[in-house]
Short mmCIF file of C-alpha atoms and ligand atoms in Angstrom, two decimals:
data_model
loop_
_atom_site.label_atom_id
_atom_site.label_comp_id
_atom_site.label_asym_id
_atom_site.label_seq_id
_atom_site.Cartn_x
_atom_site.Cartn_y
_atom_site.Cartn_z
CA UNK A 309 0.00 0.00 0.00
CA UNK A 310 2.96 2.27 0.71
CA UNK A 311 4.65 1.70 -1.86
CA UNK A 312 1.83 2.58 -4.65
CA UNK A 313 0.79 6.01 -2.70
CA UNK A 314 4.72 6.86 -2.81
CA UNK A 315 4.80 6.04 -6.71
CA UNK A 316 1.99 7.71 -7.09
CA UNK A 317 3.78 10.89 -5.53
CA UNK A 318 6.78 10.26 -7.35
CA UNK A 319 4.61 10.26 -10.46
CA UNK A 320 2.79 13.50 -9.35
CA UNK A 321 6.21 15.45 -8.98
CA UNK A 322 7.29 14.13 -12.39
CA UNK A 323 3.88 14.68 -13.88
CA UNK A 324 4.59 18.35 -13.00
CA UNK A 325 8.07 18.67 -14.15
CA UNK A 326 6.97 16.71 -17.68
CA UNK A 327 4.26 19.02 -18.28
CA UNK A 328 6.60 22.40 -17.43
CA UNK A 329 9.06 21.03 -20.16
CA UNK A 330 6.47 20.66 -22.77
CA UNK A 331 5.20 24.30 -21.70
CA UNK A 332 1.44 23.24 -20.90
CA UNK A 333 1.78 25.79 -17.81
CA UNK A 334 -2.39 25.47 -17.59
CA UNK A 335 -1.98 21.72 -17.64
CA UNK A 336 0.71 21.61 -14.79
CA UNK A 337 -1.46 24.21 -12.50
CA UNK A 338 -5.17 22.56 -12.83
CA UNK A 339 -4.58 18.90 -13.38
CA UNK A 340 -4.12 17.96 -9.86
CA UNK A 341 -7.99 19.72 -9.09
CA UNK A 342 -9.09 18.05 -12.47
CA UNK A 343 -7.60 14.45 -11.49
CA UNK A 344 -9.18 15.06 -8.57
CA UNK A 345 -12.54 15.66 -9.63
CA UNK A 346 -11.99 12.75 -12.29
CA UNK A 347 -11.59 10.60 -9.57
CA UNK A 348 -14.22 11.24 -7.36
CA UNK A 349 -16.98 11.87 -10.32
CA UNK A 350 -15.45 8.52 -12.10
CA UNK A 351 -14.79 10.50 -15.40
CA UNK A 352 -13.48 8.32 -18.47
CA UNK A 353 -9.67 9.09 -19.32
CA UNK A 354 -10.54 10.58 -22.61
CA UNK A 355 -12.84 13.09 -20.40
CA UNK A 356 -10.06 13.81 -18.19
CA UNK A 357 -7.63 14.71 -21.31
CA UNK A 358 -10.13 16.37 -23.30
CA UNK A 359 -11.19 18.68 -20.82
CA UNK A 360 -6.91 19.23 -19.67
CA UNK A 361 -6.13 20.23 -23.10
CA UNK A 362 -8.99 22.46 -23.89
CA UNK A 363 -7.97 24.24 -20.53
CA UNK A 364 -4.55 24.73 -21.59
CA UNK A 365 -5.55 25.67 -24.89
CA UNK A 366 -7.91 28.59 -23.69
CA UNK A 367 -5.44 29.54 -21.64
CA UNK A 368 -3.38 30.00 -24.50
CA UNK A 369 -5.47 32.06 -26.03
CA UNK A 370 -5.85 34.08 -23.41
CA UNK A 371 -2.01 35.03 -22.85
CA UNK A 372 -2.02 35.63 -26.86
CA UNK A 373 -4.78 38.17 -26.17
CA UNK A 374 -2.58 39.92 -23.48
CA UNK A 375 0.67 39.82 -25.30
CA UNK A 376 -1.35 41.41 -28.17
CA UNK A 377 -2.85 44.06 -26.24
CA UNK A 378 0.43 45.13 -24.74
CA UNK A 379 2.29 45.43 -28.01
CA UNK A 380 -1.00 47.27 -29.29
CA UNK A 381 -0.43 50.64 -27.68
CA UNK A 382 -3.06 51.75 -27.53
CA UNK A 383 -4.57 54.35 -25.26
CA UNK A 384 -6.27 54.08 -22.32
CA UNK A 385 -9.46 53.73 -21.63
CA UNK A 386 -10.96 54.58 -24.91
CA UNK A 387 -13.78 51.77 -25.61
CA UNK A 388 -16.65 51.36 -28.04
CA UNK A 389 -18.98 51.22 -24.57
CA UNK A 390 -17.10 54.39 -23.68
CA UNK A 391 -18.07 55.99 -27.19
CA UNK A 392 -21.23 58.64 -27.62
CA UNK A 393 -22.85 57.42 -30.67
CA UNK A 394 -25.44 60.71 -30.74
CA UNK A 395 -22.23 62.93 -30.90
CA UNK A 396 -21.86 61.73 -34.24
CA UNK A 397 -25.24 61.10 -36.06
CA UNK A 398 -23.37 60.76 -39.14
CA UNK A 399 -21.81 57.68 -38.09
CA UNK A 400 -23.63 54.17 -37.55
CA UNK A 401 -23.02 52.54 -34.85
CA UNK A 402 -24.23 49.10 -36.66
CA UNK A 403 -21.11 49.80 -39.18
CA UNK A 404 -18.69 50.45 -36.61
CA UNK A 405 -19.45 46.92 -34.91
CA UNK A 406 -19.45 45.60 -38.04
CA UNK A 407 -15.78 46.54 -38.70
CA UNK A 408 -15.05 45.92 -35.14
CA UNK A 409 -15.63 42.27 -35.90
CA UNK A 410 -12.36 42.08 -38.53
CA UNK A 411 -13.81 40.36 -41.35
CA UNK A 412 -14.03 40.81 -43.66
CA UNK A 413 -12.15 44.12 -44.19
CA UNK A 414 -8.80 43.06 -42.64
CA UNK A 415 -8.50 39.77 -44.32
CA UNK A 416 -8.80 41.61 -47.76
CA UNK A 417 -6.50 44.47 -46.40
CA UNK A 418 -8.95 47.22 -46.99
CA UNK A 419 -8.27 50.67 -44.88
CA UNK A 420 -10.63 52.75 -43.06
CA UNK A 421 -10.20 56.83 -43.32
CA UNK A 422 -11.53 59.11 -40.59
CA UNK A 423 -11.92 62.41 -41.15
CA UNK A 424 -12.99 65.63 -39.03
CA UNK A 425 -11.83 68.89 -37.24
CA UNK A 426 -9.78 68.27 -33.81
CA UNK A 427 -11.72 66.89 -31.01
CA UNK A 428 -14.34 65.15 -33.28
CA UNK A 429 -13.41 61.78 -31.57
CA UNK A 430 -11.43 60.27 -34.50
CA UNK A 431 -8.18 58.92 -32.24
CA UNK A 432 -11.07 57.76 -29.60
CA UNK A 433 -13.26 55.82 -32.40
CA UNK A 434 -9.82 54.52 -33.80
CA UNK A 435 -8.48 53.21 -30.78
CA UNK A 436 -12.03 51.79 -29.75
CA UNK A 437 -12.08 50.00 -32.83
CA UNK A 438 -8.34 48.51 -32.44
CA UNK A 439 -9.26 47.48 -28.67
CA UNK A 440 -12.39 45.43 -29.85
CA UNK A 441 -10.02 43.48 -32.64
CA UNK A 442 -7.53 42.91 -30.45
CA UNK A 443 -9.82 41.16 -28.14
CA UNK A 444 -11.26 39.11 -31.06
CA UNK A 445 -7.64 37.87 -31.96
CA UNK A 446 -6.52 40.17 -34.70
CA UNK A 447 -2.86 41.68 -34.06
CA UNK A 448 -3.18 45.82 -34.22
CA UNK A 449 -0.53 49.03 -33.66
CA UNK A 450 -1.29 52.43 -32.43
CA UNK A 451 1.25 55.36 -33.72
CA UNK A 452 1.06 59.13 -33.81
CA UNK A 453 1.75 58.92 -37.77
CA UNK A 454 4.82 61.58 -36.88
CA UNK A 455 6.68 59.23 -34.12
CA UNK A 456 6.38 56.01 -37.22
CA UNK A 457 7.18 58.29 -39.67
CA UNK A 458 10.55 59.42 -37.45
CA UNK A 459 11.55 55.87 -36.57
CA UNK A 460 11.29 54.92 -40.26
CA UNK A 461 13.57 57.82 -41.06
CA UNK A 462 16.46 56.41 -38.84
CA UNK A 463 15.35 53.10 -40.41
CA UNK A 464 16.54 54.68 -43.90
CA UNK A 465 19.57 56.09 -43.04
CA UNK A 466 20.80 52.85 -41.36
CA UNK A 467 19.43 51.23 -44.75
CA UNK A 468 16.78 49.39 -42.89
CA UNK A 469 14.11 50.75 -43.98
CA UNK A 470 12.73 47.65 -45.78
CA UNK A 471 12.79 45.54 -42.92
CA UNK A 472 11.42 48.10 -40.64
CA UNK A 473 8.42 48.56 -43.12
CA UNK A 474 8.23 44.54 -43.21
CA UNK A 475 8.48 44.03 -39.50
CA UNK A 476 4.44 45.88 -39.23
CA UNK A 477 3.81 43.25 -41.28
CA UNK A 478 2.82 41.21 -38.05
CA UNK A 479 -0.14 43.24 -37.35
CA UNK A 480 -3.32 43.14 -39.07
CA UNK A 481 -4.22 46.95 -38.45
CA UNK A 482 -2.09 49.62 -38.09
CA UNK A 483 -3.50 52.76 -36.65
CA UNK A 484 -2.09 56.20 -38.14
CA UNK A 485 -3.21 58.71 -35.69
CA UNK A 486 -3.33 62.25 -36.77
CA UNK A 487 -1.75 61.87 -40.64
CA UNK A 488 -1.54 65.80 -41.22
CA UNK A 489 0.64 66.32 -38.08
CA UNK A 490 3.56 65.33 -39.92
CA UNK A 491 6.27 67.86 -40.04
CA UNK A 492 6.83 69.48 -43.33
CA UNK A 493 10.85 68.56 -42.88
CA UNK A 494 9.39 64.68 -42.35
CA UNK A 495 8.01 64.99 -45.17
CA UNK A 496 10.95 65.31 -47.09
CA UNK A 497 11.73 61.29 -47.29
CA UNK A 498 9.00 59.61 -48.59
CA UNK A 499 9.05 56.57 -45.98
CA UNK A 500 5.45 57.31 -45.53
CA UNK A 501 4.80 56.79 -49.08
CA UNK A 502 6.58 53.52 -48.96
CA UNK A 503 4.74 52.53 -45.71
CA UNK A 504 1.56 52.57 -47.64
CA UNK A 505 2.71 51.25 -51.09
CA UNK A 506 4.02 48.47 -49.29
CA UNK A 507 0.67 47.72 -47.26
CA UNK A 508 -1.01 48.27 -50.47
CA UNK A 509 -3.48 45.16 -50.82
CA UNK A 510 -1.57 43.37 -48.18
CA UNK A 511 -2.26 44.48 -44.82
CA UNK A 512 -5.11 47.36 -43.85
CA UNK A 513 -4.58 51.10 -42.32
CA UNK A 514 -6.63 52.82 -40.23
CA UNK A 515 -5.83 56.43 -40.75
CA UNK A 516 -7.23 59.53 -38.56
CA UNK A 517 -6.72 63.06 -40.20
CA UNK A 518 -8.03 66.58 -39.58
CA UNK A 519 -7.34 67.42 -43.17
CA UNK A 520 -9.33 66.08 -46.00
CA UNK A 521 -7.45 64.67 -49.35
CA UNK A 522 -6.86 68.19 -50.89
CA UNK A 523 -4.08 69.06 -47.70
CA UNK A 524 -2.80 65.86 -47.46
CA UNK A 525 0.24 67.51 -50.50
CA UNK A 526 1.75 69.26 -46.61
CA UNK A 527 2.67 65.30 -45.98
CA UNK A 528 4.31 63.83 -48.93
CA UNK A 529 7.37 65.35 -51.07
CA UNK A 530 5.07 66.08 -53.85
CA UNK A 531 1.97 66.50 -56.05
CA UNK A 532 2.67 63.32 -57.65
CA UNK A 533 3.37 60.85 -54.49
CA UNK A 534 0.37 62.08 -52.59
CA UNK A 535 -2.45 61.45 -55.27
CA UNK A 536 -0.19 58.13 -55.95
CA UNK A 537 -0.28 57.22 -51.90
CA UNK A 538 -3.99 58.72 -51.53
CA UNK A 539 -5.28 56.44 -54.69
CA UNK A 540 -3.68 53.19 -53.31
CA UNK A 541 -5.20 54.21 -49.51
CA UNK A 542 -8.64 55.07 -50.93
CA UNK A 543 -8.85 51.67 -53.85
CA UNK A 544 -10.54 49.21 -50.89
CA UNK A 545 -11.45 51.54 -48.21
CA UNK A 546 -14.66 52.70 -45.87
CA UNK A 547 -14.01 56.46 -45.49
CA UNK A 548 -15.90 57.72 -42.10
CA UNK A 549 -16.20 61.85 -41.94
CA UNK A 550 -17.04 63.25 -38.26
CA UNK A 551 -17.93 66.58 -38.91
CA UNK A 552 -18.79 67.28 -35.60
CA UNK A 553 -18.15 70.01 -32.97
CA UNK A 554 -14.98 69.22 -30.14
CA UNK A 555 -16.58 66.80 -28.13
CA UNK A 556 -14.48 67.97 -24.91
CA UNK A 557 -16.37 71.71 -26.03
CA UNK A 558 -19.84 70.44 -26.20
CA UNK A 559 -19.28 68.68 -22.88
CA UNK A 560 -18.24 71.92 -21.41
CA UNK A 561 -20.97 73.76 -22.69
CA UNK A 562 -23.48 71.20 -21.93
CA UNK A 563 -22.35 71.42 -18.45
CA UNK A 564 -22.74 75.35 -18.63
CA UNK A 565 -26.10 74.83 -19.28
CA UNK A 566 -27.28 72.53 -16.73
CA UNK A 567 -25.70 74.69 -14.42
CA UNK A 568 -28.34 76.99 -15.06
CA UNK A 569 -26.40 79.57 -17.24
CA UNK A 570 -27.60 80.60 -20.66
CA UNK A 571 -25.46 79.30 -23.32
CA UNK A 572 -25.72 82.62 -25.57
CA UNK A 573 -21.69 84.18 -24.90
CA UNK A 574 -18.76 82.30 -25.37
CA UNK A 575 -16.38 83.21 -22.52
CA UNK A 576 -12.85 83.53 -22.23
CA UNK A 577 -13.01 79.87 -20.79
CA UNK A 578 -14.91 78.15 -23.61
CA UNK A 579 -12.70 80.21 -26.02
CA UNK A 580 -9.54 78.56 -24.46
CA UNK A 581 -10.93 74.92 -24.46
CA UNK A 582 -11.79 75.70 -27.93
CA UNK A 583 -8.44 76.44 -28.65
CA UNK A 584 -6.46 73.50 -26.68
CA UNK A 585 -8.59 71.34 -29.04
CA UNK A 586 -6.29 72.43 -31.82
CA UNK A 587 -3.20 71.07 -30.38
CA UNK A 588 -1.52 68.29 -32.17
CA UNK A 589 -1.58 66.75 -28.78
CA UNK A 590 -5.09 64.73 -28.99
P1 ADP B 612 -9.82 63.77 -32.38
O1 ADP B 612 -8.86 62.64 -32.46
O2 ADP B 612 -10.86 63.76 -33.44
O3 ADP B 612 -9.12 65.09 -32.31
P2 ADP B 612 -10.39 62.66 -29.76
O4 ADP B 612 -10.78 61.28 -30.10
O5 ADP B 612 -9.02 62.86 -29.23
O6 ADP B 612 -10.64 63.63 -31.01
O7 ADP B 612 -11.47 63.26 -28.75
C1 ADP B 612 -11.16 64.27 -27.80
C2 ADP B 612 -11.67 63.84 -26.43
O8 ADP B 612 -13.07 63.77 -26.42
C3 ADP B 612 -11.16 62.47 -26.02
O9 ADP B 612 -10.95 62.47 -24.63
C4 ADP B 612 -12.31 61.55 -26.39
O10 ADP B 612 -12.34 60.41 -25.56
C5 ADP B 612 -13.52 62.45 -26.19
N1 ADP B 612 -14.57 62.16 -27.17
C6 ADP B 612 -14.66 62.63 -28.42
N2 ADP B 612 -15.75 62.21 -29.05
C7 ADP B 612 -16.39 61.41 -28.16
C8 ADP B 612 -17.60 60.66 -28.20
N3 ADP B 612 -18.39 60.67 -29.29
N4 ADP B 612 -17.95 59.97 -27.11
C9 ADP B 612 -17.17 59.98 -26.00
N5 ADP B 612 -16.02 60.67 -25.90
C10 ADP B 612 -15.62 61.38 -26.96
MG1 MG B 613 -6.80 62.68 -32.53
#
């Protein structure tokens, strides 16, 4: 009798160490409880495995999810839930779910274009949408189009540009905040031309940008690239405009009035949010 309960220990302990080799961490943790339950319930060994693996594989899944919301970037707090549909009657909400979903606009590598004046809540929608595809699987990256468009510019000079450009390859979506805030002297190498000729039918862009089309010359070297990179962006894409009024200014306001004042005078304080909503810094 002994001796069994001690190889059964001695099996336990090896069990463990097996199952930390092969990296089935979830497997290692539960089976124990699982065994356990097996046991006592009189489950069938195929139950017992079945219902191990499927643990470990969820598990998986899970840590995936994390590792690809870390490398995401994106910021805080900003969630579809989070997101005032009425702000922006223009906008469905049904066709923002529907592209929160990934297919089938990602697998064909089509783009999505927001447009509207600072404040509208293009970076908030944009990030929104990248949160709920990360959480369905798909592999996304956030960037303030001027920091990418900087790296890739070191990328060049050390003549890495390519593999820079092929190294976003891993994600499905990548998010180019604010588009027109890229410095005129950025604009000077065309690595944000190549960025999208590259991605061209092979992996999608989301791109936010308080300038429509006609502006967009301020961001490539000339006339000739920017219809070029605007005709490749625009071939397989769902172009959102949110024409709206600062949100951050409406919210002010609307607080104004429940306060009891009458809306009628913009003061010096509503004149100032107004004009923070013009920094590059949203
Ligand atoms: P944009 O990128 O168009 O300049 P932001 O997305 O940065 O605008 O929006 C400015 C601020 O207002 C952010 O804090 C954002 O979360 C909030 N905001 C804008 N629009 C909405 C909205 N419709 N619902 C909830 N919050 C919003
Ligand atoms: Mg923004």
């Amino acid at each position: 009798m002994t001796g069994s309960t001690s190889g059964l220990a001695i099996d336990s302990a090896r069990l463990s160490l097996i199952l930390n080799e092969l990296r089935l961490p979830a497997m290692r943790q539960f089976w124990p409880d699982f065994a356990q339950r097996a046991d006592k319930e009189g489950w069938p060994a195929a139950r017992l495995l079945a219902a191990l693996a499927e643990h470990e594989l969820a598990e998986r899944d899970r840590r995936r999810i994390e590792r690809h919301m870390a490398e995401a970037r994106l910021p805080p707090g900003k969630t579809i839930d989070g997101f005032d549909f009425d702000a922006v009657p223009m906008i469905s909400k049904a066709q923002v779910m529907a592209l929160c979903a990934g297919e089938p606009w990602l697998t064909s590598s089509a783009n999505l274009i927001m447009f509207g004046p600072p404040g509208g809540g293009k970076s908030h929608l944009a990030a929104a949408i990248g949160l709920a595809l990360v959480e369905r699987g798909w592999r996304v990256l956030f960037v303030r189009t001027s920091d990418l468009v900087q790296k890739l510019q070191i990328a060049r000079r050390e003549l890495a540009l390519e593999a820079a450009i092929n190294r976003l390859d891993r994600y499905h979506l990548l998010i180019l905040d604010d588009l027109a805030y890229v410095a005129k002297d950025q604009a000077e190498t065309s690595v944000l031309f190549e960025l999208i000729s590259a991605r061209y039918e092979r992996r999608s862009v989301l791109i936010t940008a308080n300038q429509p089309f006609a502006e967009w010359n301020k961001v490539f070297p000339d006339p000739a690239m920017t219809l070029a990179a605007v005709d490749r962006l625009v071939h397989h894409a769902t172009i959102l405009e949110m024409n709206v009024e600062s949100y951050r200014r409406r919210a002010a306001l609307e607080r104004k009035r429940k306060a009891g004042r009458p809306p009628a005078r913009m003061t010096a304080h509503e004149l100032e949010i107004h004009a923070s909503d013009n920094q590059p810094a949203t």
